[in-house]
mmCIF file of C-alpha atoms in Angstrom:
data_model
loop_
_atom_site.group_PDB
_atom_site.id
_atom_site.type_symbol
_atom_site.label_atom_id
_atom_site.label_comp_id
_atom_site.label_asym_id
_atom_site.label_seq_id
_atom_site.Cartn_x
_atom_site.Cartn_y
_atom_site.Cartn_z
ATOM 1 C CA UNK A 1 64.947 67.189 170.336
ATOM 2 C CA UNK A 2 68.347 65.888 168.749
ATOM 3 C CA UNK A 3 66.695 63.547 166.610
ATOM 4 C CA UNK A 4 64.599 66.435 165.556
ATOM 5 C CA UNK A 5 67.201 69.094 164.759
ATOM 6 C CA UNK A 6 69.135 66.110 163.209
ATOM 7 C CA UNK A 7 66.184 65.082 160.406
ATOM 8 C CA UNK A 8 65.704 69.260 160.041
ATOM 9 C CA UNK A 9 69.468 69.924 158.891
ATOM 10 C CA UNK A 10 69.119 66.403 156.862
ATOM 11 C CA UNK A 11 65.960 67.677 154.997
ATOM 12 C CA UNK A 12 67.307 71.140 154.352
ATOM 13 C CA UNK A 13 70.809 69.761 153.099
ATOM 14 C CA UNK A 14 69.002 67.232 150.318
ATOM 15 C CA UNK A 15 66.138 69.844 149.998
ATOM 16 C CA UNK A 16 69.181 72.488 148.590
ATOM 17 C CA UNK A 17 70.615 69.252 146.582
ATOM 18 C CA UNK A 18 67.891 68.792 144.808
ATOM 19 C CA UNK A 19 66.171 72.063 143.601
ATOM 20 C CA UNK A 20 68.763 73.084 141.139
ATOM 21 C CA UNK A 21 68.030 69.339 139.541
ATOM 22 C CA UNK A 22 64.694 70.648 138.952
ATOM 23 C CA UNK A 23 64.794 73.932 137.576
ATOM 24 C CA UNK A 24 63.454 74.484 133.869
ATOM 25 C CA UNK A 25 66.756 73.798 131.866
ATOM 26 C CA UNK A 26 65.230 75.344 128.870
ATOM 27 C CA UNK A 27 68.128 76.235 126.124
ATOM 28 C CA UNK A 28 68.639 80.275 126.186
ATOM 29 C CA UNK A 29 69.094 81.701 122.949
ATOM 30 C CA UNK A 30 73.100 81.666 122.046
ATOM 31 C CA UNK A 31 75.438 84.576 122.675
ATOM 32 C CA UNK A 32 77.850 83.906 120.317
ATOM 33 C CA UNK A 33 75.961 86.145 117.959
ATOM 34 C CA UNK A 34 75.493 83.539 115.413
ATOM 35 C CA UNK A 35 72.438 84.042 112.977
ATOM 36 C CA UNK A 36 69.346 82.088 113.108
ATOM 37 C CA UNK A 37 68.711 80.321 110.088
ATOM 38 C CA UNK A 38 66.546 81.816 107.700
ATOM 39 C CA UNK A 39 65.809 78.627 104.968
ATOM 40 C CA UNK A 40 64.331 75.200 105.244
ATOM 41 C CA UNK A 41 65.057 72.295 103.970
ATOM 42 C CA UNK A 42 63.203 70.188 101.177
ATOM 43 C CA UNK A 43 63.652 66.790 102.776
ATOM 44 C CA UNK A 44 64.842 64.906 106.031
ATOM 45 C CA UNK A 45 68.239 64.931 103.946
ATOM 46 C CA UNK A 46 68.160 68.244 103.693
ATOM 47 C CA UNK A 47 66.616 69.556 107.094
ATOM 48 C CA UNK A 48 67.616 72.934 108.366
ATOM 49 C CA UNK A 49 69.615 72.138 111.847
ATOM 50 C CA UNK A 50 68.400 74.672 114.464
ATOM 51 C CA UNK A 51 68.789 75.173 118.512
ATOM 52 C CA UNK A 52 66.076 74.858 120.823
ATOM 53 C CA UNK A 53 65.717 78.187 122.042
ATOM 54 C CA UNK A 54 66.128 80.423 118.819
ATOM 55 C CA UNK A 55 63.663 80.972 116.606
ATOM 56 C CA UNK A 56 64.320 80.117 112.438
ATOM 57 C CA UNK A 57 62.689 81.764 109.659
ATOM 58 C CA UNK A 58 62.185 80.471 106.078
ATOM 59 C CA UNK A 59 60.685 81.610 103.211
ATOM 60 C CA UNK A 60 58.245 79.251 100.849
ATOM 61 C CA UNK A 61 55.766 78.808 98.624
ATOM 62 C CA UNK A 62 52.019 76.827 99.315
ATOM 63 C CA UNK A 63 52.263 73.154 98.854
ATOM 64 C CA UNK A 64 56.036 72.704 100.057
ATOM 65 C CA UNK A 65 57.139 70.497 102.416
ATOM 66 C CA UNK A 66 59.668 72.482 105.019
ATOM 67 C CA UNK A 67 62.057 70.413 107.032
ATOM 68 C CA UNK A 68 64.308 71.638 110.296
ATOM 69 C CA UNK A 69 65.772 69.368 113.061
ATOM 70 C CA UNK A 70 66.593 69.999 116.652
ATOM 71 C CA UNK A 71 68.498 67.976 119.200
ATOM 72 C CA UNK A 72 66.771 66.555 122.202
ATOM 73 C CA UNK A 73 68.224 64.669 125.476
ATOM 74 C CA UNK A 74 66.825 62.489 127.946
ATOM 75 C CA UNK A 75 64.893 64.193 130.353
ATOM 76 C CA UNK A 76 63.409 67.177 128.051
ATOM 77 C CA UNK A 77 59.507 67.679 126.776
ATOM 78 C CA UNK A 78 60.151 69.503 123.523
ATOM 79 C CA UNK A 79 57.632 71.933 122.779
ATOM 80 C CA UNK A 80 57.525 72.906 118.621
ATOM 81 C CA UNK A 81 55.855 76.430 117.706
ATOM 82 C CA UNK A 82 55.508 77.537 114.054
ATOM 83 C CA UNK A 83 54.035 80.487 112.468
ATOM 84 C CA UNK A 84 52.734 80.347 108.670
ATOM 85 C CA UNK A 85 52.341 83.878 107.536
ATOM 86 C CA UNK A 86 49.927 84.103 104.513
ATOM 87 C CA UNK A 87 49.852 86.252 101.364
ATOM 88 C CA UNK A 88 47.273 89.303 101.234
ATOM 89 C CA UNK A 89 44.282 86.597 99.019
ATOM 90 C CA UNK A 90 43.794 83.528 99.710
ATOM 91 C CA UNK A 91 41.333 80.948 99.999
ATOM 92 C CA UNK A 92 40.601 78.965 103.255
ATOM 93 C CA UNK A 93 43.894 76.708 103.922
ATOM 94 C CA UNK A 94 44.799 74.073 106.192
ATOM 95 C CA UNK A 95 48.500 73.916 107.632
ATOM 96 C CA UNK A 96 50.169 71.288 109.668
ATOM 97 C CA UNK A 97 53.294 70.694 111.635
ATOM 98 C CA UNK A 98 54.521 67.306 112.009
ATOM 99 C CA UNK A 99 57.756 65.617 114.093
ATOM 100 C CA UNK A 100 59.257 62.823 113.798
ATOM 101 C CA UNK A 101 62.236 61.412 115.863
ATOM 102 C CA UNK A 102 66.031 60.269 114.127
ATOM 103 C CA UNK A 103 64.757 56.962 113.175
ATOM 104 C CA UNK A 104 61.825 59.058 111.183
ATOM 105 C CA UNK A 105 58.960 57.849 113.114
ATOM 106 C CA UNK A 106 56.422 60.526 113.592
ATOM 107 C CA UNK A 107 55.935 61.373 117.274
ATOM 108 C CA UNK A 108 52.545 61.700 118.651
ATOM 109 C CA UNK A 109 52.048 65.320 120.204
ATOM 110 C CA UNK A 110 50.445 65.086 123.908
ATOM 111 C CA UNK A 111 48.531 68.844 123.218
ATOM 112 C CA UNK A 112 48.717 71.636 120.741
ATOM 113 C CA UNK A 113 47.154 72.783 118.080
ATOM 114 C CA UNK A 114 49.478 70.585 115.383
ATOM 115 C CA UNK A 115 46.301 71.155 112.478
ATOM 116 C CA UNK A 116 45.012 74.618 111.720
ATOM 117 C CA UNK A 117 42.871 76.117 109.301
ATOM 118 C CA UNK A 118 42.852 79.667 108.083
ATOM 119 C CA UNK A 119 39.819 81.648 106.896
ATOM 120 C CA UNK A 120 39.796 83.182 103.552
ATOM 121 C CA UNK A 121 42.401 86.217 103.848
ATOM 122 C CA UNK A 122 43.533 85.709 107.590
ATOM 123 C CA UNK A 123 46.974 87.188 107.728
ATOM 124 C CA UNK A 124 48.350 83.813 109.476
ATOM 125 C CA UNK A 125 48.170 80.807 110.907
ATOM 126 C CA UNK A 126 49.952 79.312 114.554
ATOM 127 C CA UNK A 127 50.466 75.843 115.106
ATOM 128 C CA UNK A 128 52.186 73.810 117.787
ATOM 129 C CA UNK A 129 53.256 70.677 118.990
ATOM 130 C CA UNK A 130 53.942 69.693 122.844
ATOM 131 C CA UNK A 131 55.662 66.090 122.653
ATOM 132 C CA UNK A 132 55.988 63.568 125.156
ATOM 133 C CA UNK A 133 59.152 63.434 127.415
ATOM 134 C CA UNK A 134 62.226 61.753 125.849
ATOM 135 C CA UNK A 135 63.376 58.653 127.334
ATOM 136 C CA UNK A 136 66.868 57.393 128.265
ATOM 137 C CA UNK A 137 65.931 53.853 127.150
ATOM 138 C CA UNK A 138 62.868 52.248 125.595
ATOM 139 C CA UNK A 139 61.389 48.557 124.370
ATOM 140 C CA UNK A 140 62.344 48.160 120.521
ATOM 141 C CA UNK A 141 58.689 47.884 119.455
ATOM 142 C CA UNK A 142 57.677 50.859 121.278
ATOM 143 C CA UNK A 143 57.673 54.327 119.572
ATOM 144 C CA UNK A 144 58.821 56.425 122.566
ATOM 145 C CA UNK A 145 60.822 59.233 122.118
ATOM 146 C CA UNK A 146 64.367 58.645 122.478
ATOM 147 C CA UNK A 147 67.573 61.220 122.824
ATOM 148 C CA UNK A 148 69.180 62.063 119.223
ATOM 149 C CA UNK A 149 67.558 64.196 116.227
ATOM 150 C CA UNK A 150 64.006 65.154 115.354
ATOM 151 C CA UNK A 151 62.926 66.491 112.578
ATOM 152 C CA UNK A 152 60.133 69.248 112.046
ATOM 153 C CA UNK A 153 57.806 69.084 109.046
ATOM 154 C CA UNK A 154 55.848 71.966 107.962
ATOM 155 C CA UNK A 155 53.134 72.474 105.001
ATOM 156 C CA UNK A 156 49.790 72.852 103.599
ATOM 157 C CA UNK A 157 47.020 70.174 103.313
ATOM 158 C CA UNK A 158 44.023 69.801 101.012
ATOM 159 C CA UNK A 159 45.430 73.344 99.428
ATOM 160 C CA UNK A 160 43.315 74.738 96.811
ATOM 161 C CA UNK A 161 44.733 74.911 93.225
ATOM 162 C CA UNK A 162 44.670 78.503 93.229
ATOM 163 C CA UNK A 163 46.569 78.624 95.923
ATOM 164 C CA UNK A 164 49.895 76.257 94.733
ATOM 165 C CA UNK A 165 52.301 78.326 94.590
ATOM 166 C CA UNK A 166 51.714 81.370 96.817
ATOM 167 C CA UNK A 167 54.603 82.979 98.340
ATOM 168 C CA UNK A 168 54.802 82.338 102.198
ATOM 169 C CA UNK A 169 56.916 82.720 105.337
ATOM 170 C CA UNK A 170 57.274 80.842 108.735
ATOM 171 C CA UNK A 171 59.129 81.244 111.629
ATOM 172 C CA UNK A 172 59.737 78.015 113.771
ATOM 173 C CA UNK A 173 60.809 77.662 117.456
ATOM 174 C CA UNK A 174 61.419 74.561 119.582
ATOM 175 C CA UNK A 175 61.948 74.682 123.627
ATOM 176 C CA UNK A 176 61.956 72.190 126.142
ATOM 177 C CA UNK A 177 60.990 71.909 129.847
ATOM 178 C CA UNK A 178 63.448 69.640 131.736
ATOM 179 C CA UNK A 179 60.538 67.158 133.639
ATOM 180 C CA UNK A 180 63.696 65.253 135.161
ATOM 181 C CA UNK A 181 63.567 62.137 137.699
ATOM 182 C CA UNK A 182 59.993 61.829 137.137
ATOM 183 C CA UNK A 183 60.402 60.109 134.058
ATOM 184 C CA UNK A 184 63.973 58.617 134.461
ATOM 185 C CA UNK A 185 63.825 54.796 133.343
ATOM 186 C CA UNK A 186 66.625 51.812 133.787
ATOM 187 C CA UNK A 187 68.874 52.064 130.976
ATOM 188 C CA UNK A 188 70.313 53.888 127.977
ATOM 189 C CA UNK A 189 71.167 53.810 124.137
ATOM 190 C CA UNK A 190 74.671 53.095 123.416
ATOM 191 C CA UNK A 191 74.379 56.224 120.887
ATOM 192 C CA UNK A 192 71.540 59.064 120.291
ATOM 193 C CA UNK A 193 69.527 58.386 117.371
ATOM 194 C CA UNK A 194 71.619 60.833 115.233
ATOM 195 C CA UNK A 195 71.276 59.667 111.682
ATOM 196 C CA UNK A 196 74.949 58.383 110.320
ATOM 197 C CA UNK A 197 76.214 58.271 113.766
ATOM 198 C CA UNK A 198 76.146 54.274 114.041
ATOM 199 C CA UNK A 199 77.463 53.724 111.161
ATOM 200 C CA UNK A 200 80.681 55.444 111.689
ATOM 201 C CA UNK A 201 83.929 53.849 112.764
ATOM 202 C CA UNK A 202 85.765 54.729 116.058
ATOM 203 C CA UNK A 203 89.084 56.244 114.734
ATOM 204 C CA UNK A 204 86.653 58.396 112.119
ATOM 205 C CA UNK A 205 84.371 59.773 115.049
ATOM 206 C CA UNK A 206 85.737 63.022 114.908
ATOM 207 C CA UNK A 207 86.163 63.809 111.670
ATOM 208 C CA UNK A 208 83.385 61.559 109.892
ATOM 209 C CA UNK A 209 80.421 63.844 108.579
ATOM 210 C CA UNK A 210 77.093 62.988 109.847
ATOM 211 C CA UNK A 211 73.585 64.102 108.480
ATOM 212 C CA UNK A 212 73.109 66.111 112.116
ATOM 213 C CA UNK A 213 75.659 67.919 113.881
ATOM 214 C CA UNK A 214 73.482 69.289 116.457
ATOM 215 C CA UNK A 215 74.021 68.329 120.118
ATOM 216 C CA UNK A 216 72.932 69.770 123.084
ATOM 217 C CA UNK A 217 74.685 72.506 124.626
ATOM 218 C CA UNK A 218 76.360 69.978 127.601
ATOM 219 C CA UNK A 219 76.549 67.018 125.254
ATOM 220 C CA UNK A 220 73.844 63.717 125.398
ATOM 221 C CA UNK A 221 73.363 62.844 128.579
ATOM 222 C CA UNK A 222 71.976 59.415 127.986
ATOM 223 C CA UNK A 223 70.713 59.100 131.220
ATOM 224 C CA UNK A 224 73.641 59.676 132.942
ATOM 225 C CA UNK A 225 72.349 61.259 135.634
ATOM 226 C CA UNK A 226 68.735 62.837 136.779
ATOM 227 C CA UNK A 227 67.566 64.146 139.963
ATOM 228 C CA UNK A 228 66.209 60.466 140.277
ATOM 229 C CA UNK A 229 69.314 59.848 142.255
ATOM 230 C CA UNK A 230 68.234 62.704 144.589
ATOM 231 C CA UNK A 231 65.129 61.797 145.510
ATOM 232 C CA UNK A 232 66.269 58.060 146.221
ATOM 233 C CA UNK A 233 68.998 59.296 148.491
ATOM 234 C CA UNK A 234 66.406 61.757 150.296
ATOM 235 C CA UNK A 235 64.010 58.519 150.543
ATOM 236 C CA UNK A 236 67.222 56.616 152.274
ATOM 237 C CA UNK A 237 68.471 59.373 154.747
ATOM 238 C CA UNK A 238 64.722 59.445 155.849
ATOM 239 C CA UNK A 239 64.237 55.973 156.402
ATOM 240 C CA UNK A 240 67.591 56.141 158.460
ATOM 241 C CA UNK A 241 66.214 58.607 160.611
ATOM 242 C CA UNK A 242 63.008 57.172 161.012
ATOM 243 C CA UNK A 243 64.466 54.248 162.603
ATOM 244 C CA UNK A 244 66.784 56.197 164.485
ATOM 245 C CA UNK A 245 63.980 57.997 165.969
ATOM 246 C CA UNK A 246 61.840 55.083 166.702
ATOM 247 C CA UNK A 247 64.085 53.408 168.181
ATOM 248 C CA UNK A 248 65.108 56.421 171.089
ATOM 249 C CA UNK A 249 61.316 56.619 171.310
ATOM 250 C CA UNK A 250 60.744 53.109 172.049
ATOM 251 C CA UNK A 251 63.635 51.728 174.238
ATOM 252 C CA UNK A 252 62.221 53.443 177.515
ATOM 253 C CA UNK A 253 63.648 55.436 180.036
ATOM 254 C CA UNK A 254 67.138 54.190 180.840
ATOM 255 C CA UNK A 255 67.981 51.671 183.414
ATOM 256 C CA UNK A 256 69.043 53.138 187.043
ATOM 257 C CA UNK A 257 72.882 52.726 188.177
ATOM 258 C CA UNK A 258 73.568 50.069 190.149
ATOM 259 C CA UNK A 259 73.960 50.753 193.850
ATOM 260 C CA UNK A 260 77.259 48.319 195.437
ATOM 261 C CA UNK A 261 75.363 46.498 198.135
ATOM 262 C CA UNK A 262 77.587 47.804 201.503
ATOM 263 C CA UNK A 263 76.979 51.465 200.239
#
């Protein structure tokens, strides 16, 4: 019964340890009372810098290209969400919403309806883009998604030529669920794929510009730390009681005392 109570209080302490690790770390939208952007950019150059969490607006015309970027950190599944609202007439049009991660590679989405088309006259259009988990560390020839910038692309495809031109609007908004130990992987980047960060010297880290400023709200994590560390604990204290328990299970009854002989 010892044993018992002893692997119950274990369980329960590393059960408490480990569910805040889990929880959906989703950005909230900021307090500070700070205005969402309401432009795009033109280019990656140019990209509008936004938080996950808050939606940005931007107004455009058919046939742009519209550019934001977004942080993400090891351990987050960014989810990308744009709206195209349409003018009054228009033909049937075909929008798409692209990402690509801060070495510009464009990032495969794992679901989501990244390629719409809109009838004649609809009113708008939704798109989105669910990617795949970001990765502490990954093989250079691989294309995996790795901590730093990404950049959003918005625009029309295969547009009509009576349609060039036509005023727009979109609203974009990026969120991530935190998946956590699950995909935690040996290894980490010496710096986030931020573009201009590598290039900078020490002494000028602080004051050097880079072409994103955007970081997480607690910094990059780099793989740090994930609820990886949890789990493999839990998986140690068990195996510790498991052999403590065998081994008062197997060892038998205890031996009697000895009885002196002229008792």
């Amino acid at each position: 019964m010892r044993t018992v109570s002893v692997l119950s209080a274990a369980l329960l302490a590393l059960g408490l340890a480990a569910a805040p690790a889990a929880a959906d770390s989703s950005p909230s939208p900021s307090a500070d009372g700070e205005a969402a952007p309401t432009r795009a950019g033109t280019s990656f150059r140019t990209a509008t810098e936004i938080e996950q969490g808050r939606q940005a607006t931007a107004s455009g015309s058919t046939g742009d290209y519209l550019y934001w970027s977004f942080p993400a950190d090891t351990g987050q599944r960014p989810t990308v969400r744009a709206t195209v609202k349409l003018p009054q007439a228009h033909a049937s049009q075909t929008w798409q919403v692209d990402v690509y991660d801060g070495l510009r590679r464009r990032q495969a989405c794992q679901y989501g309806a990244q390629t719409r088309t809109a009838a004649a006259d609809a009113p708008s259009v939704e798109l989105a883009c669910v990617l795949r988990t970001v990765r502490a560390w990954s093989e250079p020839w691989a294309d995996d998604p790795l901590p730093g910038t990404y950049y959003v692309r918005l625009t029309a495809i295969g547009v009509p030529t009576s349609d060039l031109g036509l005023p727009v609007g979109s609203e974009v908004r990026v969120d991530s669920a935190d998946i956590g130990g699950s995909a935690a992987v040996d290894g980490s980047l010496a710096k986030p794929l931020v573009p201009g960060i590598a290039t900078r010297p020490e002494e000028e880290q602080e004051d050097a510009a880079v072409l994103a400023g955007l970081e997480p709200e607690d910094g990059w994590s780099s793989g740090r730390w994930s609820d990886r560390w949890v789990w493999t604990a839990l998986g140690g204290a068990l195996a510790a009681l498991a052999g403590v328990g065998g081994y008062a299970l197997t060892r038998g009854p205890g031996r009697p005392a000895r009885v002196p002989p002229n008792a």
